[in-house]
Amino acid sequence: MTETPPPDMAVSEGPRPYTLVAELTYRCPLRCVYCSNPLDFARHGDGLGTADWLRVFREAEALGVVQLNLTGGEPLLRADLETLVEGARSLDLYTNLITSGIPLTRERLAELKRRGLDNVQVSIQDVTAAASDRIAGLRSFERKLEVARWVKDLGLPLTVNTVLHRENLDRVGEVIALAESLAADRLELANTQYLGWALPNRAALLPTREQLEGARATARAARRRLQGRMEVLFVTPDYYADFPKACMDGWGRRFIVVAPDGLMLPCHAAHTIPGLVFDNVKDRSLEAIWQSSAGFGAFRGEAWMPEPCRSCDRRAQDFGGCRCQAFHLTGNAAATDPACSLAPDHGLIETARQGALQPTSVALEYRTAARSRR
């Protein structure tokens, strides 16, 4: 059972959010093997209507949010997406559509731009149709390239996102070349984080340190070469860092995630931790939830931290690392993130790294609603 500390309710003078992640739906035509959606995503339906989301946007803006990420699942499956984009524009929120590009037409994309869309992020899984479609679980590669070209043709900024793992990490140079050919403004080389569907697929996806270092060097050289033309971001996986990243810039500090059913969360996977209670935006305002909910207060500040976090000089930089990762690896969300080299449970990470050195023929487990019914 998770050892959850008493919530710190005195946060009225504390952190303020700047990004709202609106998970409009968990539905998606793709079945990506590293999807960040929870394994029981089918249990969380689309509980918020158009009016609900527009109210959420207004309340988020009043809290200080300036950036809105429309994501999922696949946000294009929402018939009211144009209305939501228009509502965000009326609040002057910088609105980013995070999409697979499936399904999308050029005409709909043009209409989204007309309504006020600011940026489009398109996921591309690999550099060939066979490799990309295998990871996505759907024939989609050629359409993704077409969508990326539409984004640029219509004058919108384009971000290409490629999640890196054991099967494509050696092709980072080719991924960069593909993004260049698409005239992308930004390339996110985001190494897989092993939560959601990536955790049961970890044996097949976790790369070796040698692969990672080679890819990092390639990305570093490209960042220098492309400076001023294309931003290249390389996100190191926690499993190969000495210290964990500040997950979502710290629990309940800067990000608000609203799930399709209306739960308001500090990160995408927070509701997968047993024992934590999160409020629904249909029942309480964002302000009230941000200021005084048990879920958001659970891991704010430093009072919850065990040693070695409590006395670590990095505690105000990484904020203890990822609470969801701590829970899914140790069973205790209040444990030191095992990704930290100082963590008592760091051996779990070292064992996984050793496993990555061995050849694997482990079958991939694709995102499917069937898992939710087990």
Short mmCIF file of C-alpha atoms in Angstrom, two decimals:
data_model
loop_
_atom_site.label_atom_id
_atom_site.label_comp_id
_atom_site.label_asym_id
_atom_site.label_seq_id
_atom_site.Cartn_x
_atom_site.Cartn_y
_atom_site.Cartn_z
CA MET A 1 0.00 0.00 0.00
CA THR A 2 1.26 3.48 -0.82
CA GLU A 3 2.58 5.44 2.13
CA THR A 4 0.93 8.76 1.38
CA PRO A 5 1.87 11.66 3.66
CA PRO A 6 -0.77 14.05 4.96
CA PRO A 7 -1.53 16.72 2.37
CA ASP A 8 -0.09 20.17 2.80
CA MET A 9 -3.13 22.35 2.38
CA ALA A 10 -1.36 25.66 2.99
CA VAL A 11 -0.49 26.43 -0.62
CA SER A 12 -2.42 29.64 -1.21
CA GLU A 13 0.87 31.53 -1.53
CA GLY A 14 2.62 28.66 -3.27
CA PRO A 15 3.31 27.74 -6.88
CA ARG A 16 1.15 28.84 -9.78
CA PRO A 17 0.52 26.79 -12.91
CA TYR A 18 1.60 27.92 -16.37
CA THR A 19 0.57 24.93 -18.55
CA LEU A 20 -2.74 23.13 -18.86
CA VAL A 21 -2.56 19.67 -20.44
CA ALA A 22 -6.07 18.93 -21.69
CA GLU A 23 -6.40 15.20 -22.34
CA LEU A 24 -9.53 15.51 -24.44
CA THR A 25 -9.98 11.76 -24.93
CA TYR A 26 -8.11 8.50 -24.44
CA ARG A 27 -9.52 7.20 -27.73
CA CYS A 28 -6.88 6.84 -30.45
CA PRO A 29 -6.55 4.96 -33.74
CA LEU A 30 -2.90 4.22 -32.95
CA ARG A 31 -1.81 1.49 -30.52
CA CYS A 32 1.67 2.72 -29.61
CA VAL A 33 3.65 0.37 -27.40
CA TYR A 34 4.97 3.22 -25.23
CA CYS A 35 1.73 5.19 -24.90
CA SER A 36 1.64 7.25 -21.71
CA ASN A 37 -2.08 6.64 -21.19
CA PRO A 38 -2.92 4.37 -18.23
CA LEU A 39 -3.33 0.65 -18.86
CA ASP A 40 -6.98 0.91 -17.83
CA PHE A 41 -7.68 3.87 -20.11
CA ALA A 42 -10.94 2.34 -21.35
CA ARG A 43 -12.40 2.81 -17.87
CA HIS A 44 -12.01 6.58 -18.23
CA GLY A 45 -14.55 7.84 -20.77
CA ASP A 46 -14.99 11.30 -22.27
CA GLY A 47 -16.79 12.80 -19.33
CA LEU A 48 -16.42 16.48 -20.25
CA GLY A 49 -18.53 18.19 -22.88
CA THR A 50 -17.68 21.31 -24.83
CA ALA A 51 -19.04 23.68 -22.19
CA ASP A 52 -17.09 21.87 -19.47
CA TRP A 53 -13.79 22.20 -21.34
CA LEU A 54 -14.38 25.86 -22.14
CA ARG A 55 -15.02 26.53 -18.47
CA VAL A 56 -11.83 24.64 -17.58
CA PHE A 57 -9.90 26.86 -20.01
CA ARG A 58 -11.33 30.00 -18.44
CA GLU A 59 -10.55 28.88 -14.91
CA ALA A 60 -7.04 27.83 -15.93
CA GLU A 61 -6.35 31.22 -17.50
CA ALA A 62 -7.60 32.92 -14.34
CA LEU A 63 -5.09 30.82 -12.36
CA GLY A 64 -2.23 32.10 -14.51
CA VAL A 65 -1.99 29.42 -17.19
CA VAL A 66 -0.63 30.78 -20.48
CA GLN A 67 -0.06 27.57 -22.47
CA LEU A 68 -2.58 24.91 -23.47
CA ASN A 69 -1.68 21.46 -24.81
CA LEU A 70 -4.58 19.70 -26.51
CA THR A 71 -3.74 16.03 -26.36
CA GLY A 72 -5.11 12.57 -25.68
CA GLY A 73 -5.34 9.83 -26.95
CA GLU A 74 -6.04 11.54 -30.21
CA PRO A 75 -7.64 15.00 -29.83
CA LEU A 76 -8.73 14.98 -33.49
CA LEU A 77 -11.41 12.47 -32.51
CA ARG A 78 -13.26 15.26 -30.71
CA ALA A 79 -15.86 16.75 -33.04
CA ASP A 80 -15.77 19.97 -31.01
CA LEU A 81 -12.01 20.53 -31.38
CA GLU A 82 -12.52 23.65 -33.51
CA THR A 83 -14.79 25.19 -30.87
CA LEU A 84 -12.26 24.40 -28.15
CA VAL A 85 -9.43 26.00 -30.12
CA GLU A 86 -11.56 29.09 -30.70
CA GLY A 87 -12.35 29.28 -27.00
CA ALA A 88 -8.67 29.05 -26.12
CA ARG A 89 -7.83 31.82 -28.61
CA SER A 90 -10.42 34.11 -27.00
CA LEU A 91 -8.45 33.72 -23.76
CA ASP A 92 -5.13 34.34 -25.52
CA LEU A 93 -3.83 30.91 -24.51
CA TYR A 94 -0.94 29.65 -26.63
CA THR A 95 -2.51 26.47 -28.01
CA ASN A 96 -0.56 23.45 -29.13
CA LEU A 97 -2.22 20.48 -30.84
CA ILE A 98 -0.39 17.24 -29.96
CA THR A 99 -1.49 14.70 -32.54
CA SER A 100 -0.72 11.59 -34.52
CA GLY A 101 -2.27 13.31 -37.52
CA ILE A 102 -4.78 10.47 -37.81
CA PRO A 103 -7.48 11.31 -38.82
CA LEU A 104 -6.97 14.78 -40.30
CA THR A 105 -7.71 16.57 -43.55
CA ARG A 106 -5.96 19.63 -44.87
CA GLU A 107 -9.29 21.47 -44.79
CA ARG A 108 -9.80 20.74 -41.11
CA LEU A 109 -6.27 21.80 -40.27
CA ALA A 110 -6.82 25.07 -42.13
CA GLU A 111 -10.01 25.63 -40.12
CA LEU A 112 -8.18 24.94 -36.86
CA LYS A 113 -5.62 27.54 -37.83
CA ARG A 114 -8.39 30.00 -38.68
CA ARG A 115 -9.91 29.42 -35.24
CA GLY A 116 -6.60 30.30 -33.58
CA LEU A 117 -4.38 27.21 -33.33
CA ASP A 118 -0.77 28.26 -32.65
CA ASN A 119 1.35 25.14 -33.08
CA VAL A 120 1.11 21.51 -34.18
CA GLN A 121 3.17 18.62 -32.83
CA VAL A 122 3.11 15.51 -35.00
CA SER A 123 4.40 12.17 -33.74
CA ILE A 124 6.50 10.11 -36.14
CA GLN A 125 7.66 6.78 -34.76
CA ASP A 126 10.60 6.01 -37.09
CA VAL A 127 12.14 6.82 -40.48
CA THR A 128 10.56 4.06 -42.58
CA ALA A 129 6.97 3.01 -43.00
CA ALA A 130 7.61 -0.55 -41.83
CA ALA A 131 9.41 0.46 -38.63
CA SER A 132 7.12 3.37 -37.77
CA ASP A 133 3.91 1.45 -38.42
CA ARG A 134 5.13 -1.49 -36.35
CA ILE A 135 5.55 0.65 -33.24
CA ALA A 136 2.32 2.59 -33.86
CA GLY A 137 0.33 -0.58 -34.48
CA LEU A 138 -1.28 1.08 -37.50
CA ARG A 139 -0.35 1.87 -41.08
CA SER A 140 0.13 5.60 -40.67
CA PHE A 141 3.66 6.71 -41.62
CA GLU A 142 2.94 8.19 -45.05
CA ARG A 143 -0.10 10.07 -43.77
CA LYS A 144 1.96 11.52 -40.91
CA LEU A 145 4.47 12.93 -43.39
CA GLU A 146 1.63 14.41 -45.41
CA VAL A 147 0.14 16.04 -42.31
CA ALA A 148 3.53 17.50 -41.36
CA ARG A 149 3.81 19.05 -44.82
CA TRP A 150 0.31 20.53 -44.52
CA VAL A 151 1.30 22.16 -41.23
CA LYS A 152 4.19 23.98 -42.90
CA ASP A 153 2.25 24.78 -46.08
CA LEU A 154 -0.40 26.49 -43.96
CA GLY A 155 2.22 28.57 -42.15
CA LEU A 156 1.95 26.90 -38.74
CA PRO A 157 5.00 26.08 -36.61
CA LEU A 158 5.77 22.35 -36.73
CA THR A 159 7.16 20.21 -33.93
CA VAL A 160 8.14 16.65 -34.82
CA ASN A 161 8.15 14.28 -31.86
CA THR A 162 9.92 10.93 -32.08
CA VAL A 163 9.97 8.70 -29.03
CA LEU A 164 13.31 6.90 -28.87
CA HIS A 165 13.93 3.34 -27.75
CA ARG A 166 16.03 0.27 -28.41
CA GLU A 167 14.65 -0.25 -31.93
CA ASN A 168 15.18 3.25 -33.37
CA LEU A 169 17.89 4.88 -31.25
CA ASP A 170 20.62 3.94 -33.73
CA ARG A 171 18.77 5.92 -36.42
CA VAL A 172 18.70 9.28 -34.67
CA GLY A 173 20.74 10.84 -37.49
CA GLU A 174 18.11 9.71 -39.97
CA VAL A 175 15.32 11.01 -37.73
CA ILE A 176 17.03 14.41 -37.67
CA ALA A 177 17.39 14.33 -41.47
CA LEU A 178 13.69 13.49 -41.82
CA ALA A 179 12.71 16.41 -39.58
CA GLU A 180 14.96 18.69 -41.66
CA SER A 181 13.30 17.51 -44.87
CA LEU A 182 9.94 18.44 -43.34
CA ALA A 183 11.28 21.90 -42.39
CA ALA A 184 10.34 21.26 -38.77
CA ASP A 185 10.83 24.18 -36.41
CA ARG A 186 11.44 21.88 -33.45
CA LEU A 187 12.42 18.24 -33.05
CA GLU A 188 11.76 16.45 -29.79
CA LEU A 189 13.89 13.32 -29.43
CA ALA A 190 12.14 12.04 -26.35
CA ASN A 191 13.59 8.84 -24.96
CA THR A 192 10.90 6.53 -23.65
CA GLN A 193 9.85 7.07 -20.05
CA TYR A 194 8.83 3.72 -18.61
CA LEU A 195 5.33 4.36 -17.35
CA GLY A 196 1.97 3.56 -18.92
CA TRP A 197 2.30 1.04 -21.74
CA ALA A 198 6.08 1.45 -21.88
CA LEU A 199 6.60 -0.30 -18.54
CA PRO A 200 5.28 -3.73 -19.61
CA ASN A 201 7.28 -3.26 -22.85
CA ARG A 202 10.47 -2.21 -21.06
CA ALA A 203 12.42 -5.40 -21.85
CA ALA A 204 11.86 -4.82 -25.57
CA LEU A 205 12.33 -1.04 -25.56
CA LEU A 206 15.09 -0.18 -23.07
CA PRO A 207 18.30 0.62 -24.99
CA THR A 208 21.89 0.13 -23.93
CA ARG A 209 24.02 2.95 -22.57
CA GLU A 210 26.20 2.69 -25.67
CA GLN A 211 23.19 3.29 -27.92
CA LEU A 212 22.12 6.24 -25.82
CA GLU A 213 25.53 7.90 -25.78
CA GLY A 214 25.88 7.54 -29.55
CA ALA A 215 22.48 9.08 -30.15
CA ARG A 216 23.15 11.89 -27.69
CA ALA A 217 26.39 12.80 -29.50
CA THR A 218 24.56 12.83 -32.84
CA ALA A 219 21.82 15.06 -31.43
CA ARG A 220 24.37 17.41 -29.84
CA ALA A 221 26.16 17.88 -33.17
CA ALA A 222 22.86 18.49 -34.94
CA ARG A 223 21.82 21.05 -32.33
CA ARG A 224 24.94 23.07 -33.06
CA ARG A 225 24.63 22.71 -36.84
CA LEU A 226 20.94 23.61 -36.94
CA GLN A 227 20.99 26.44 -34.41
CA GLY A 228 18.66 29.18 -35.60
CA ARG A 229 16.91 26.85 -38.07
CA MET A 230 15.56 23.94 -36.04
CA GLU A 231 15.57 23.42 -32.30
CA VAL A 232 16.74 19.91 -31.39
CA LEU A 233 15.75 18.65 -27.94
CA PHE A 234 17.16 15.37 -26.63
CA VAL A 235 15.44 14.06 -23.50
CA THR A 236 17.62 11.60 -21.57
CA PRO A 237 15.74 8.66 -20.04
CA ASP A 238 15.74 8.51 -16.24
CA TYR A 239 17.17 5.00 -16.38
CA TYR A 240 20.52 6.34 -17.62
CA ALA A 241 20.83 9.49 -15.55
CA ASP A 242 22.63 9.78 -12.22
CA PHE A 243 19.79 11.85 -10.85
CA PRO A 244 16.11 12.02 -11.88
CA LYS A 245 14.56 14.93 -13.69
CA ALA A 246 12.07 17.22 -12.02
CA CYS A 247 8.99 15.37 -13.24
CA MET A 248 6.50 17.92 -14.63
CA ASP A 249 8.70 20.55 -12.95
CA GLY A 250 7.68 19.17 -9.59
CA TRP A 251 4.42 17.74 -8.25
CA GLY A 252 1.66 20.35 -8.43
CA ARG A 253 4.03 23.25 -9.12
CA ARG A 254 3.59 24.32 -12.73
CA PHE A 255 1.37 21.86 -14.62
CA ILE A 256 -2.30 20.96 -14.51
CA VAL A 257 -3.47 17.81 -16.30
CA VAL A 258 -7.18 17.27 -16.81
CA ALA A 259 -8.04 13.71 -17.80
CA PRO A 260 -10.89 12.85 -20.19
CA ASP A 261 -13.23 11.96 -17.32
CA GLY A 262 -12.55 15.29 -15.60
CA LEU A 263 -10.04 14.29 -12.95
CA MET A 264 -7.56 17.10 -12.30
CA LEU A 265 -4.05 15.73 -11.87
CA PRO A 266 -0.49 16.98 -11.28
CA CYS A 267 0.79 14.60 -14.01
CA HIS A 268 -0.54 12.15 -16.60
CA ALA A 269 -0.18 9.03 -14.47
CA ALA A 270 -0.91 10.33 -10.98
CA HIS A 271 -4.30 8.59 -10.81
CA THR A 272 -2.58 5.21 -11.20
CA ILE A 273 -1.22 5.53 -7.65
CA PRO A 274 -3.58 3.84 -5.16
CA GLY A 275 -4.46 5.79 -2.06
CA LEU A 276 -4.39 9.24 -3.66
CA VAL A 277 -7.67 11.10 -4.10
CA PHE A 278 -8.08 13.52 -7.00
CA ASP A 279 -11.01 15.85 -7.50
CA ASN A 280 -13.09 16.17 -10.64
CA VAL A 281 -13.42 19.53 -12.38
CA LYS A 282 -17.15 18.86 -12.75
CA ASP A 283 -17.46 19.08 -8.96
CA ARG A 284 -14.95 21.76 -7.95
CA SER A 285 -13.25 24.73 -9.58
CA LEU A 286 -9.66 24.50 -10.75
CA GLU A 287 -8.73 27.15 -8.19
CA ALA A 288 -10.19 25.13 -5.33
CA ILE A 289 -8.54 21.91 -6.48
CA TRP A 290 -5.17 23.59 -7.03
CA GLN A 291 -5.26 25.28 -3.64
CA SER A 292 -6.74 22.68 -1.32
CA SER A 293 -7.04 19.17 -2.76
CA ALA A 294 -5.48 16.17 -1.05
CA GLY A 295 -4.07 14.83 -4.31
CA PHE A 296 -2.22 18.00 -5.26
CA GLY A 297 -1.00 18.55 -1.73
CA ALA A 298 0.33 15.02 -1.27
CA PHE A 299 3.84 15.56 -2.63
CA ARG A 300 4.22 19.32 -2.66
CA GLY A 301 7.08 20.84 -0.76
CA GLU A 302 9.62 18.74 1.14
CA ALA A 303 7.76 17.44 4.19
CA TRP A 304 6.93 14.11 2.52
CA MET A 305 10.52 13.39 1.49
CA PRO A 306 12.43 10.44 2.96
CA GLU A 307 16.19 10.25 3.17
CA PRO A 308 18.35 10.68 1.19
CA CYS A 309 16.02 13.22 -0.51
CA ARG A 310 15.30 15.19 2.65
CA SER A 311 18.92 16.23 3.15
CA CYS A 312 19.98 16.25 -0.52
CA ASP A 313 21.18 19.52 -2.05
CA ARG A 314 19.26 18.65 -5.24
CA ARG A 315 15.86 18.42 -3.56
CA ALA A 316 14.85 21.88 -4.83
CA GLN A 317 15.96 20.94 -8.37
CA ASP A 318 14.45 17.52 -8.97
CA PHE A 319 11.80 17.66 -6.21
CA GLY A 320 12.35 14.00 -5.42
CA GLY A 321 11.95 12.78 -9.00
CA CYS A 322 8.89 10.98 -10.34
CA ARG A 323 6.31 9.83 -7.81
CA CYS A 324 4.60 7.57 -10.35
CA GLN A 325 7.88 5.90 -11.25
CA ALA A 326 8.63 5.41 -7.57
CA PHE A 327 5.28 3.71 -7.05
CA HIS A 328 5.29 1.50 -10.13
CA LEU A 329 8.80 0.25 -9.38
CA THR A 330 8.70 -0.03 -5.58
CA GLY A 331 5.03 -0.02 -4.62
CA ASN A 332 5.55 3.14 -2.55
CA ALA A 333 4.93 6.54 -4.10
CA ALA A 334 6.78 8.25 -1.25
CA ALA A 335 9.99 6.32 -1.88
CA THR A 336 13.05 7.95 -3.36
CA ASP A 337 12.77 7.62 -7.13
CA PRO A 338 14.81 4.49 -7.98
CA ALA A 339 16.23 6.35 -10.99
CA CYS A 340 18.35 8.32 -8.53
CA SER A 341 21.80 6.81 -8.02
CA LEU A 342 21.45 7.53 -4.28
CA ALA A 343 18.12 5.71 -3.91
CA PRO A 344 17.96 2.58 -1.75
CA ASP A 345 16.06 0.88 -4.60
CA HIS A 346 18.45 1.96 -7.36
CA GLY A 347 19.31 -1.70 -7.90
CA LEU A 348 15.99 -2.05 -9.72
CA ILE A 349 17.26 0.33 -12.38
CA GLU A 350 20.67 -1.30 -12.57
CA THR A 351 19.05 -4.70 -13.11
CA ALA A 352 16.97 -3.29 -15.94
CA ARG A 353 20.09 -1.81 -17.53
CA GLN A 354 21.82 -5.18 -17.37
CA GLY A 355 18.82 -6.74 -19.07
CA ALA A 356 19.18 -4.27 -21.94
CA LEU A 357 22.62 -5.73 -22.71
CA GLN A 358 21.06 -9.06 -23.60
CA PRO A 359 19.49 -9.86 -26.99
CA THR A 360 15.72 -9.86 -26.77
CA SER A 361 12.89 -11.32 -28.77
CA VAL A 362 10.18 -10.21 -26.37
CA ALA A 363 6.87 -9.60 -28.13
CA LEU A 364 5.51 -6.06 -27.96
CA GLU A 365 2.30 -5.44 -26.05
CA TYR A 366 0.16 -2.98 -27.97
CA ARG A 367 -2.13 -0.41 -26.41
CA THR A 368 -5.58 -1.97 -26.35
CA ALA A 369 -8.82 -1.52 -24.47
CA ALA A 370 -8.86 -5.27 -23.77
CA ARG A 371 -6.28 -4.81 -21.02
CA SER A 372 -8.75 -2.63 -19.14
CA ARG A 373 -11.22 -5.49 -18.88
CA ARG A 374 -8.82 -7.93 -17.23
#
